[in-house]
PDB file of C-alpha atoms in Angstrom:
ATOM      1  CA  UNK A   1     -20.284 -49.798  -8.365  1.00  0.00           C
ATOM      2  CA  UNK A   2     -22.855 -51.506  -6.113  1.00  0.00           C
ATOM      3  CA  UNK A   3     -23.082 -49.992  -2.734  1.00  0.00           C
ATOM      4  CA  UNK A   4     -22.008 -52.059   0.262  1.00  0.00           C
ATOM      5  CA  UNK A   5     -24.492 -50.186   2.522  1.00  0.00           C
ATOM      6  CA  UNK A   6     -28.203 -50.638   3.124  1.00  0.00           C
ATOM      7  CA  UNK A   7     -30.212 -48.524   0.550  1.00  0.00           C
ATOM      8  CA  UNK A   8     -31.434 -46.159   3.308  1.00  0.00           C
ATOM      9  CA  UNK A   9     -27.929 -45.329   4.116  1.00  0.00           C
ATOM     10  CA  UNK A  10     -26.632 -44.698   0.471  1.00  0.00           C
ATOM     11  CA  UNK A  11     -26.891 -41.021   0.620  1.00  0.00           C
ATOM     12  CA  UNK A  12     -24.976 -40.797   3.983  1.00  0.00           C
ATOM     13  CA  UNK A  13     -22.085 -42.657   2.731  1.00  0.00           C
ATOM     14  CA  UNK A  14     -22.048 -41.897  -1.116  1.00  0.00           C
ATOM     15  CA  UNK A  15     -19.796 -38.705  -0.836  1.00  0.00           C
ATOM     16  CA  UNK A  16     -17.292 -40.946   1.063  1.00  0.00           C
ATOM     17  CA  UNK A  17     -17.327 -43.628  -1.436  1.00  0.00           C
ATOM     18  CA  UNK A  18     -17.102 -41.295  -4.493  1.00  0.00           C
ATOM     19  CA  UNK A  19     -14.150 -39.554  -2.745  1.00  0.00           C
ATOM     20  CA  UNK A  20     -12.320 -42.893  -2.080  1.00  0.00           C
ATOM     21  CA  UNK A  21     -12.891 -43.992  -5.717  1.00  0.00           C
ATOM     22  CA  UNK A  22     -11.750 -40.746  -7.183  1.00  0.00           C
ATOM     23  CA  UNK A  23      -8.528 -40.743  -5.245  1.00  0.00           C
ATOM     24  CA  UNK A  24      -7.845 -44.517  -5.748  1.00  0.00           C
ATOM     25  CA  UNK A  25      -8.121 -44.026  -9.397  1.00  0.00           C
ATOM     26  CA  UNK A  26      -5.846 -40.946  -9.511  1.00  0.00           C
ATOM     27  CA  UNK A  27      -3.114 -42.765  -7.548  1.00  0.00           C
ATOM     28  CA  UNK A  28      -3.625 -46.423  -8.490  1.00  0.00           C
ATOM     29  CA  UNK A  29      -0.355 -46.470 -10.467  1.00  0.00           C
ATOM     30  CA  UNK A  30       1.558 -46.286  -7.217  1.00  0.00           C
ATOM     31  CA  UNK A  31       0.134 -49.782  -6.149  1.00  0.00           C
ATOM     32  CA  UNK A  32       1.418 -52.921  -7.863  1.00  0.00           C
ATOM     33  CA  UNK A  33      -0.946 -55.037  -9.779  1.00  0.00           C
ATOM     34  CA  UNK A  34      -1.693 -57.424  -6.742  1.00  0.00           C
ATOM     35  CA  UNK A  35      -2.342 -54.629  -4.367  1.00  0.00           C
ATOM     36  CA  UNK A  36      -4.987 -51.737  -3.929  1.00  0.00           C
ATOM     37  CA  UNK A  37      -4.272 -48.368  -2.506  1.00  0.00           C
ATOM     38  CA  UNK A  38      -6.700 -45.841  -0.826  1.00  0.00           C
ATOM     39  CA  UNK A  39      -6.298 -42.270   0.261  1.00  0.00           C
ATOM     40  CA  UNK A  40      -8.964 -40.622   2.414  1.00  0.00           C
ATOM     41  CA  UNK A  41      -9.422 -36.897   3.328  1.00  0.00           C
ATOM     42  CA  UNK A  42     -10.058 -37.049   7.117  1.00  0.00           C
ATOM     43  CA  UNK A  43     -12.381 -33.957   6.864  1.00  0.00           C
ATOM     44  CA  UNK A  44     -15.139 -36.204   5.628  1.00  0.00           C
ATOM     45  CA  UNK A  45     -15.354 -38.333   8.717  1.00  0.00           C
ATOM     46  CA  UNK A  46     -16.685 -35.959  11.569  1.00  0.00           C
ATOM     47  CA  UNK A  47     -20.077 -35.845  10.068  1.00  0.00           C
ATOM     48  CA  UNK A  48     -20.318 -39.480  10.229  1.00  0.00           C
ATOM     49  CA  UNK A  49     -18.988 -39.692  13.612  1.00  0.00           C
ATOM     50  CA  UNK A  50     -21.404 -37.271  14.848  1.00  0.00           C
ATOM     51  CA  UNK A  51     -24.318 -39.126  13.685  1.00  0.00           C
ATOM     52  CA  UNK A  52     -25.902 -41.955  15.930  1.00  0.00           C
ATOM     53  CA  UNK A  53     -25.442 -45.452  14.319  1.00  0.00           C
ATOM     54  CA  UNK A  54     -23.742 -45.028  11.098  1.00  0.00           C
ATOM     55  CA  UNK A  55     -20.304 -46.362  12.393  1.00  0.00           C
ATOM     56  CA  UNK A  56     -21.969 -49.795  13.107  1.00  0.00           C
ATOM     57  CA  UNK A  57     -22.154 -50.283   9.235  1.00  0.00           C
ATOM     58  CA  UNK A  58     -18.578 -49.458   8.895  1.00  0.00           C
ATOM     59  CA  UNK A  59     -16.922 -51.310  12.039  1.00  0.00           C
ATOM     60  CA  UNK A  60     -17.285 -54.770  13.417  1.00  0.00           C
ATOM     61  CA  UNK A  61     -18.451 -54.741  17.111  1.00  0.00           C
ATOM     62  CA  UNK A  62     -14.840 -55.307  18.329  1.00  0.00           C
ATOM     63  CA  UNK A  63     -13.632 -52.320  16.303  1.00  0.00           C
ATOM     64  CA  UNK A  64     -16.592 -50.267  17.531  1.00  0.00           C
ATOM     65  CA  UNK A  65     -15.767 -51.013  21.076  1.00  0.00           C
ATOM     66  CA  UNK A  66     -12.253 -49.915  20.643  1.00  0.00           C
ATOM     67  CA  UNK A  67     -13.126 -46.858  18.707  1.00  0.00           C
ATOM     68  CA  UNK A  68     -15.270 -45.645  21.729  1.00  0.00           C
ATOM     69  CA  UNK A  69     -12.300 -45.635  23.918  1.00  0.00           C
ATOM     70  CA  UNK A  70     -10.669 -42.725  22.292  1.00  0.00           C
ATOM     71  CA  UNK A  71     -11.067 -39.523  24.189  1.00  0.00           C
ATOM     72  CA  UNK A  72      -9.799 -37.009  21.450  1.00  0.00           C
ATOM     73  CA  UNK A  73     -11.496 -36.229  18.326  1.00  0.00           C
ATOM     74  CA  UNK A  74      -8.316 -36.050  16.245  1.00  0.00           C
ATOM     75  CA  UNK A  75      -7.085 -39.707  17.439  1.00  0.00           C
ATOM     76  CA  UNK A  76     -10.697 -40.964  16.709  1.00  0.00           C
ATOM     77  CA  UNK A  77     -10.644 -39.594  13.145  1.00  0.00           C
ATOM     78  CA  UNK A  78      -7.057 -40.927  12.420  1.00  0.00           C
ATOM     79  CA  UNK A  79      -7.897 -44.255  13.599  1.00  0.00           C
ATOM     80  CA  UNK A  80     -11.308 -44.516  11.859  1.00  0.00           C
ATOM     81  CA  UNK A  81      -9.815 -43.174   8.625  1.00  0.00           C
ATOM     82  CA  UNK A  82      -7.267 -45.763   8.411  1.00  0.00           C
ATOM     83  CA  UNK A  83      -9.653 -48.532   8.946  1.00  0.00           C
ATOM     84  CA  UNK A  84     -12.052 -47.114   6.388  1.00  0.00           C
ATOM     85  CA  UNK A  85      -9.260 -46.793   3.741  1.00  0.00           C
ATOM     86  CA  UNK A  86      -8.037 -50.345   4.487  1.00  0.00           C
ATOM     87  CA  UNK A  87     -11.317 -51.827   4.123  1.00  0.00           C
ATOM     88  CA  UNK A  88     -12.039 -50.036   0.967  1.00  0.00           C
ATOM     89  CA  UNK A  89      -8.793 -51.557  -0.415  1.00  0.00           C
ATOM     90  CA  UNK A  90      -9.937 -54.974   0.686  1.00  0.00           C
ATOM     91  CA  UNK A  91     -13.209 -54.548  -0.900  1.00  0.00           C
ATOM     92  CA  UNK A  92     -11.552 -53.481  -4.254  1.00  0.00           C
ATOM     93  CA  UNK A  93      -8.981 -56.212  -3.935  1.00  0.00           C
ATOM     94  CA  UNK A  94     -11.472 -59.060  -3.793  1.00  0.00           C
ATOM     95  CA  UNK A  95     -14.318 -57.725  -5.848  1.00  0.00           C
ATOM     96  CA  UNK A  96     -13.198 -59.354  -8.962  1.00  0.00           C
ATOM     97  CA  UNK A  97     -13.271 -62.680  -7.274  1.00  0.00           C
ATOM     98  CA  UNK A  98     -16.905 -62.956  -6.892  1.00  0.00           C
ATOM     99  CA  UNK A  99     -16.873 -62.504  -3.219  1.00  0.00           C
ATOM    100  CA  UNK A 100     -17.351 -58.741  -2.460  1.00  0.00           C
ATOM    101  CA  UNK A 101     -15.463 -57.774   0.897  1.00  0.00           C
ATOM    102  CA  UNK A 102     -18.109 -56.119   3.020  1.00  0.00           C
ATOM    103  CA  UNK A 103     -17.018 -53.537   5.540  1.00  0.00           C
ATOM    104  CA  UNK A 104     -17.939 -55.801   8.542  1.00  0.00           C
ATOM    105  CA  UNK A 105     -16.305 -58.912   7.288  1.00  0.00           C
ATOM    106  CA  UNK A 106     -12.884 -57.776   8.712  1.00  0.00           C
ATOM    107  CA  UNK A 107     -11.562 -56.471  11.929  1.00  0.00           C
ATOM    108  CA  UNK A 108      -8.600 -54.335  11.822  1.00  0.00           C
ATOM    109  CA  UNK A 109      -7.175 -53.979  15.224  1.00  0.00           C
ATOM    110  CA  UNK A 110      -3.637 -53.582  16.928  1.00  0.00           C
ATOM    111  CA  UNK A 111      -1.157 -56.324  17.557  1.00  0.00           C
ATOM    112  CA  UNK A 112       1.230 -56.255  20.523  1.00  0.00           C
ATOM    113  CA  UNK A 113       3.471 -53.794  18.943  1.00  0.00           C
ATOM    114  CA  UNK A 114       0.621 -51.443  17.822  1.00  0.00           C
ATOM    115  CA  UNK A 115       0.661 -52.544  14.161  1.00  0.00           C
ATOM    116  CA  UNK A 116      -2.741 -53.055  12.416  1.00  0.00           C
ATOM    117  CA  UNK A 117      -3.626 -56.733  12.247  1.00  0.00           C
ATOM    118  CA  UNK A 118      -6.296 -58.006   9.988  1.00  0.00           C
ATOM    119  CA  UNK A 119      -8.761 -60.587  11.588  1.00  0.00           C
ATOM    120  CA  UNK A 120     -11.234 -62.507   9.604  1.00  0.00           C
ATOM    121  CA  UNK A 121     -14.368 -63.167  11.597  1.00  0.00           C
ATOM    122  CA  UNK A 122     -15.575 -65.622   8.826  1.00  0.00           C
ATOM    123  CA  UNK A 123     -13.434 -68.616   7.594  1.00  0.00           C
ATOM    124  CA  UNK A 124     -14.247 -67.866   3.963  1.00  0.00           C
ATOM    125  CA  UNK A 125     -12.810 -64.387   3.983  1.00  0.00           C
ATOM    126  CA  UNK A 126      -9.797 -64.151   1.854  1.00  0.00           C
ATOM    127  CA  UNK A 127      -6.378 -63.391   3.433  1.00  0.00           C
ATOM    128  CA  UNK A 128      -4.521 -60.253   2.839  1.00  0.00           C
ATOM    129  CA  UNK A 129      -1.704 -58.247   4.076  1.00  0.00           C
ATOM    130  CA  UNK A 130      -2.540 -54.422   4.964  1.00  0.00           C
ATOM    131  CA  UNK A 131      -0.563 -51.224   5.985  1.00  0.00           C
ATOM    132  CA  UNK A 132      -2.056 -48.070   7.183  1.00  0.00           C
ATOM    133  CA  UNK A 133      -0.484 -44.631   7.553  1.00  0.00           C
ATOM    134  CA  UNK A 134      -1.991 -41.063   8.564  1.00  0.00           C
ATOM    135  CA  UNK A 135      -0.502 -37.628   8.417  1.00  0.00           C
ATOM    136  CA  UNK A 136      -2.158 -34.068   8.800  1.00  0.00           C
ATOM    137  CA  UNK A 137      -5.376 -34.639   7.423  1.00  0.00           C
ATOM    138  CA  UNK A 138      -5.032 -37.741   5.266  1.00  0.00           C
ATOM    139  CA  UNK A 139      -5.208 -41.433   6.002  1.00  0.00           C
ATOM    140  CA  UNK A 140      -3.744 -43.959   3.398  1.00  0.00           C
ATOM    141  CA  UNK A 141      -3.832 -47.762   3.198  1.00  0.00           C
ATOM    142  CA  UNK A 142      -2.375 -50.494   1.014  1.00  0.00           C
ATOM    143  CA  UNK A 143      -3.645 -53.949   0.901  1.00  0.00           C
ATOM    144  CA  UNK A 144      -1.995 -56.976  -1.096  1.00  0.00           C
ATOM    145  CA  UNK A 145      -3.229 -60.507  -1.809  1.00  0.00           C
ATOM    146  CA  UNK A 146       0.358 -61.935  -1.623  1.00  0.00           C
ATOM    147  CA  UNK A 147       3.624 -61.004   0.029  1.00  0.00           C
ATOM    148  CA  UNK A 148       4.312 -58.083   2.205  1.00  0.00           C
ATOM    149  CA  UNK A 149       3.388 -54.283   1.596  1.00  0.00           C
ATOM    150  CA  UNK A 150       4.058 -51.000   3.474  1.00  0.00           C
ATOM    151  CA  UNK A 151       2.638 -47.528   2.986  1.00  0.00           C
ATOM    152  CA  UNK A 152       3.634 -44.119   4.416  1.00  0.00           C
ATOM    153  CA  UNK A 153       2.117 -40.664   3.984  1.00  0.00           C
ATOM    154  CA  UNK A 154       4.095 -37.640   5.472  1.00  0.00           C
ATOM    155  CA  UNK A 155       3.363 -34.021   5.399  1.00  0.00           C
ATOM    156  CA  UNK A 156       6.301 -31.876   4.044  1.00  0.00           C
ATOM    157  CA  UNK A 157       7.091 -29.750   7.136  1.00  0.00           C
ATOM    158  CA  UNK A 158      10.222 -28.146   8.476  1.00  0.00           C
ATOM    159  CA  UNK A 159      10.427 -30.962  11.089  1.00  0.00           C
ATOM    160  CA  UNK A 160      11.985 -33.120   8.378  1.00  0.00           C
ATOM    161  CA  UNK A 161      14.947 -30.743   8.137  1.00  0.00           C
ATOM    162  CA  UNK A 162      15.347 -30.551  11.868  1.00  0.00           C
ATOM    163  CA  UNK A 163      15.900 -34.402  11.932  1.00  0.00           C
ATOM    164  CA  UNK A 164      17.542 -34.939   8.403  1.00  0.00           C
ATOM    165  CA  UNK A 165      20.821 -36.141  10.009  1.00  0.00           C
ATOM    166  CA  UNK A 166      18.802 -39.278  11.551  1.00  0.00           C
ATOM    167  CA  UNK A 167      17.576 -40.693   8.232  1.00  0.00           C
ATOM    168  CA  UNK A 168      19.249 -39.054   5.164  1.00  0.00           C
ATOM    169  CA  UNK A 169      22.754 -39.740   4.170  1.00  0.00           C
ATOM    170  CA  UNK A 170      24.808 -37.540   1.708  1.00  0.00           C
ATOM    171  CA  UNK A 171      25.203 -40.332  -0.946  1.00  0.00           C
ATOM    172  CA  UNK A 172      21.334 -40.740  -0.870  1.00  0.00           C
ATOM    173  CA  UNK A 173      20.637 -37.138  -1.304  1.00  0.00           C
ATOM    174  CA  UNK A 174      22.963 -37.139  -4.281  1.00  0.00           C
ATOM    175  CA  UNK A 175      20.512 -39.569  -6.001  1.00  0.00           C
ATOM    176  CA  UNK A 176      17.771 -36.794  -5.991  1.00  0.00           C
ATOM    177  CA  UNK A 177      17.438 -34.037  -8.429  1.00  0.00           C
ATOM    178  CA  UNK A 178      19.055 -30.937  -6.561  1.00  0.00           C
ATOM    179  CA  UNK A 179      16.384 -28.686  -8.160  1.00  0.00           C
ATOM    180  CA  UNK A 180      13.677 -30.096  -6.178  1.00  0.00           C
ATOM    181  CA  UNK A 181      12.897 -28.324  -2.865  1.00  0.00           C
ATOM    182  CA  UNK A 182      14.838 -29.449   0.125  1.00  0.00           C
ATOM    183  CA  UNK A 183      11.624 -30.666   1.933  1.00  0.00           C
ATOM    184  CA  UNK A 184      10.642 -32.738  -1.082  1.00  0.00           C
ATOM    185  CA  UNK A 185      14.118 -34.327  -1.307  1.00  0.00           C
ATOM    186  CA  UNK A 186      14.225 -35.226   2.325  1.00  0.00           C
ATOM    187  CA  UNK A 187      10.626 -36.382   2.232  1.00  0.00           C
ATOM    188  CA  UNK A 188      11.300 -38.833  -0.479  1.00  0.00           C
ATOM    189  CA  UNK A 189      13.945 -40.587   1.620  1.00  0.00           C
ATOM    190  CA  UNK A 190      11.903 -40.477   4.726  1.00  0.00           C
ATOM    191  CA  UNK A 191       8.706 -41.945   3.237  1.00  0.00           C
ATOM    192  CA  UNK A 192      10.607 -44.564   1.178  1.00  0.00           C
ATOM    193  CA  UNK A 193      12.425 -45.868   4.350  1.00  0.00           C
ATOM    194  CA  UNK A 194       9.222 -45.677   6.423  1.00  0.00           C
ATOM    195  CA  UNK A 195       7.353 -47.738   3.779  1.00  0.00           C
ATOM    196  CA  UNK A 196      10.062 -50.215   3.657  1.00  0.00           C
ATOM    197  CA  UNK A 197      10.172 -50.572   7.403  1.00  0.00           C
ATOM    198  CA  UNK A 198       6.590 -51.356   7.528  1.00  0.00           C
ATOM    199  CA  UNK A 199       6.993 -53.685   4.627  1.00  0.00           C
ATOM    200  CA  UNK A 200       9.943 -55.774   5.662  1.00  0.00           C
ATOM    201  CA  UNK A 201      11.223 -54.764   9.069  1.00  0.00           C
ATOM    202  CA  UNK A 202       8.028 -54.240  11.133  1.00  0.00           C
ATOM    203  CA  UNK A 203       9.359 -56.286  13.951  1.00  0.00           C
ATOM    204  CA  UNK A 204      12.502 -54.074  14.292  1.00  0.00           C
ATOM    205  CA  UNK A 205      12.306 -50.732  16.249  1.00  0.00           C
ATOM    206  CA  UNK A 206      15.511 -49.251  14.797  1.00  0.00           C
ATOM    207  CA  UNK A 207      15.719 -49.277  11.058  1.00  0.00           C
ATOM    208  CA  UNK A 208      17.624 -46.233   9.725  1.00  0.00           C
ATOM    209  CA  UNK A 209      20.959 -47.715   9.641  1.00  0.00           C
ATOM    210  CA  UNK A 210      19.673 -50.964   7.921  1.00  0.00           C
ATOM    211  CA  UNK A 211      18.026 -49.313   4.850  1.00  0.00           C
ATOM    212  CA  UNK A 212      19.781 -47.584   2.017  1.00  0.00           C
ATOM    213  CA  UNK A 213      18.182 -45.830  -0.753  1.00  0.00           C
ATOM    214  CA  UNK A 214      20.064 -46.983  -3.882  1.00  0.00           C
ATOM    215  CA  UNK A 215      18.077 -45.651  -6.853  1.00  0.00           C
ATOM    216  CA  UNK A 216      15.573 -43.077  -7.488  1.00  0.00           C
ATOM    217  CA  UNK A 217      13.973 -42.331 -11.053  1.00  0.00           C
ATOM    218  CA  UNK A 218      11.483 -39.716 -11.621  1.00  0.00           C
ATOM    219  CA  UNK A 219       8.518 -40.830 -13.734  1.00  0.00           C
ATOM    220  CA  UNK A 220       7.125 -39.101 -16.877  1.00  0.00           C
ATOM    221  CA  UNK A 221       4.801 -37.464 -14.375  1.00  0.00           C
ATOM    222  CA  UNK A 222       7.192 -35.110 -12.467  1.00  0.00           C
ATOM    223  CA  UNK A 223       5.258 -35.680  -9.146  1.00  0.00           C
ATOM    224  CA  UNK A 224       6.011 -39.419  -9.213  1.00  0.00           C
ATOM    225  CA  UNK A 225       9.129 -41.189  -8.417  1.00  0.00           C
ATOM    226  CA  UNK A 226      10.232 -44.936  -8.314  1.00  0.00           C
ATOM    227  CA  UNK A 227      12.944 -45.834  -5.761  1.00  0.00           C
ATOM    228  CA  UNK A 228      15.012 -48.913  -4.893  1.00  0.00           C
ATOM    229  CA  UNK A 229      15.971 -49.670  -1.285  1.00  0.00           C
ATOM    230  CA  UNK A 230      18.370 -52.328   0.095  1.00  0.00           C
ATOM    231  CA  UNK A 231      18.281 -53.767   3.590  1.00  0.00           C
ATOM    232  CA  UNK A 232      21.553 -55.273   5.117  1.00  0.00           C
ATOM    233  CA  UNK A 233      20.206 -56.643   8.411  1.00  0.00           C
ATOM    234  CA  UNK A 234      18.731 -58.989   9.635  1.00  0.00           C
ATOM    235  CA  UNK A 235      19.208 -60.419   6.152  1.00  0.00           C
ATOM    236  CA  UNK A 236      19.722 -59.129   2.563  1.00  0.00           C
ATOM    237  CA  UNK A 237      16.497 -57.813   1.166  1.00  0.00           C
ATOM    238  CA  UNK A 238      15.333 -55.214  -1.405  1.00  0.00           C
ATOM    239  CA  UNK A 239      12.099 -53.225  -2.045  1.00  0.00           C
ATOM    240  CA  UNK A 240      10.661 -51.085  -4.651  1.00  0.00           C
ATOM    241  CA  UNK A 241       8.956 -48.102  -3.586  1.00  0.00           C
ATOM    242  CA  UNK A 242       6.563 -45.947  -5.748  1.00  0.00           C
ATOM    243  CA  UNK A 243       6.071 -42.431  -4.463  1.00  0.00           C
ATOM    244  CA  UNK A 244       3.952 -39.347  -5.445  1.00  0.00           C
ATOM    245  CA  UNK A 245       3.474 -35.826  -4.136  1.00  0.00           C
ATOM    246  CA  UNK A 246      -0.073 -35.228  -2.945  1.00  0.00           C
ATOM    247  CA  UNK A 247      -1.349 -31.786  -1.580  1.00  0.00           C
ATOM    248  CA  UNK A 248       1.768 -30.941   0.233  1.00  0.00           C
ATOM    249  CA  UNK A 249       2.368 -34.712   1.335  1.00  0.00           C
ATOM    250  CA  UNK A 250       4.422 -37.480   0.012  1.00  0.00           C
ATOM    251  CA  UNK A 251       2.870 -40.886  -0.417  1.00  0.00           C
ATOM    252  CA  UNK A 252       4.966 -43.996  -0.599  1.00  0.00           C
ATOM    253  CA  UNK A 253       4.045 -47.658  -1.357  1.00  0.00           C
ATOM    254  CA  UNK A 254       6.556 -50.377  -0.972  1.00  0.00           C
ATOM    255  CA  UNK A 255       6.566 -54.078  -1.890  1.00  0.00           C
ATOM    256  CA  UNK A 256       9.446 -56.430  -0.914  1.00  0.00           C
ATOM    257  CA  UNK A 257      11.568 -58.932  -2.703  1.00  0.00           C
ATOM    258  CA  UNK A 258      12.749 -62.225  -1.022  1.00  0.00           C
ATOM    259  CA  UNK A 259      16.484 -61.233  -1.333  1.00  0.00           C
ATOM    260  CA  UNK A 260      18.481 -58.419  -2.530  1.00  0.00           C
TER     261      UNK A 260
END
C-alpha cells in the first residue's frame, strides 16, 4: 500500500497504518461490501500526540483547532482515535476509484447533536456516510458509500447487567444461546441496538422502546453473530447487524433497509 504521508514521516506513522490494516482485515467480514470498517487500539496514539507537528498531517486545520480545546488526555485520545479510524475507512473506501482519500481531504466535526459530521473541503471529494464509536481503549469507525450505517463498540462490564432492564427484553434474551456468558448476551443486545440507533434513529434521543431484536444467528466463527432488528417508530424499518467479540468488547455494524 502506498503511504499517504510524506516520506520523512513514514517511520512515525507506519506502526499505526500496519495496525489499522491488520485489524481491518481481521474484521472486514462485519462490514457490507459497500462499507469499510476500522478498529484502532488507542494506546498507539499518545506517542503521536506528544510529538510536535505530526497531528497536522492527520487533521485538517479546523479539526486541529478543535482538538486543541480538549483539556483531558483521555478525551483527546478518544476523539482523535475516532477521526483516524474514520479517515482510514474513507481512504480504503475510495482507493479503488482512482482518487485516494488523503487524511486532510475531509473534516470530521460534530453537528448540533454532537454526532460526527463529514465535511468535504474540496468539491471533488466523494460523499460518504460515517459512524464512530469508542469504548475503554478502542475506537471504531464505519464508512459507507451509499445509504446509512452505524457502529458501536462496548466493553463487557458489569454495568450492562445493572441497567439490563432498560434495554433487554425477555423475548430478546431467549433468542440468544443461554450457554453464552450473561454479559455477552446482554452486550449483543446493547451493541446491536446502539448500532441501529446510529444508523436509522440518530435524530431520536429515546430509542430502546422502538427497536426490537427479532433474530440472532451465530456464524461458523463462534465469536461472530448476525442479527436482525425491527423498528416500529417513527416508521417501519429494519436493519441487519453483524457483531463480533474483540478483546473483551463487542463490536457491531448496522446497515439499514428502507422498510421492514
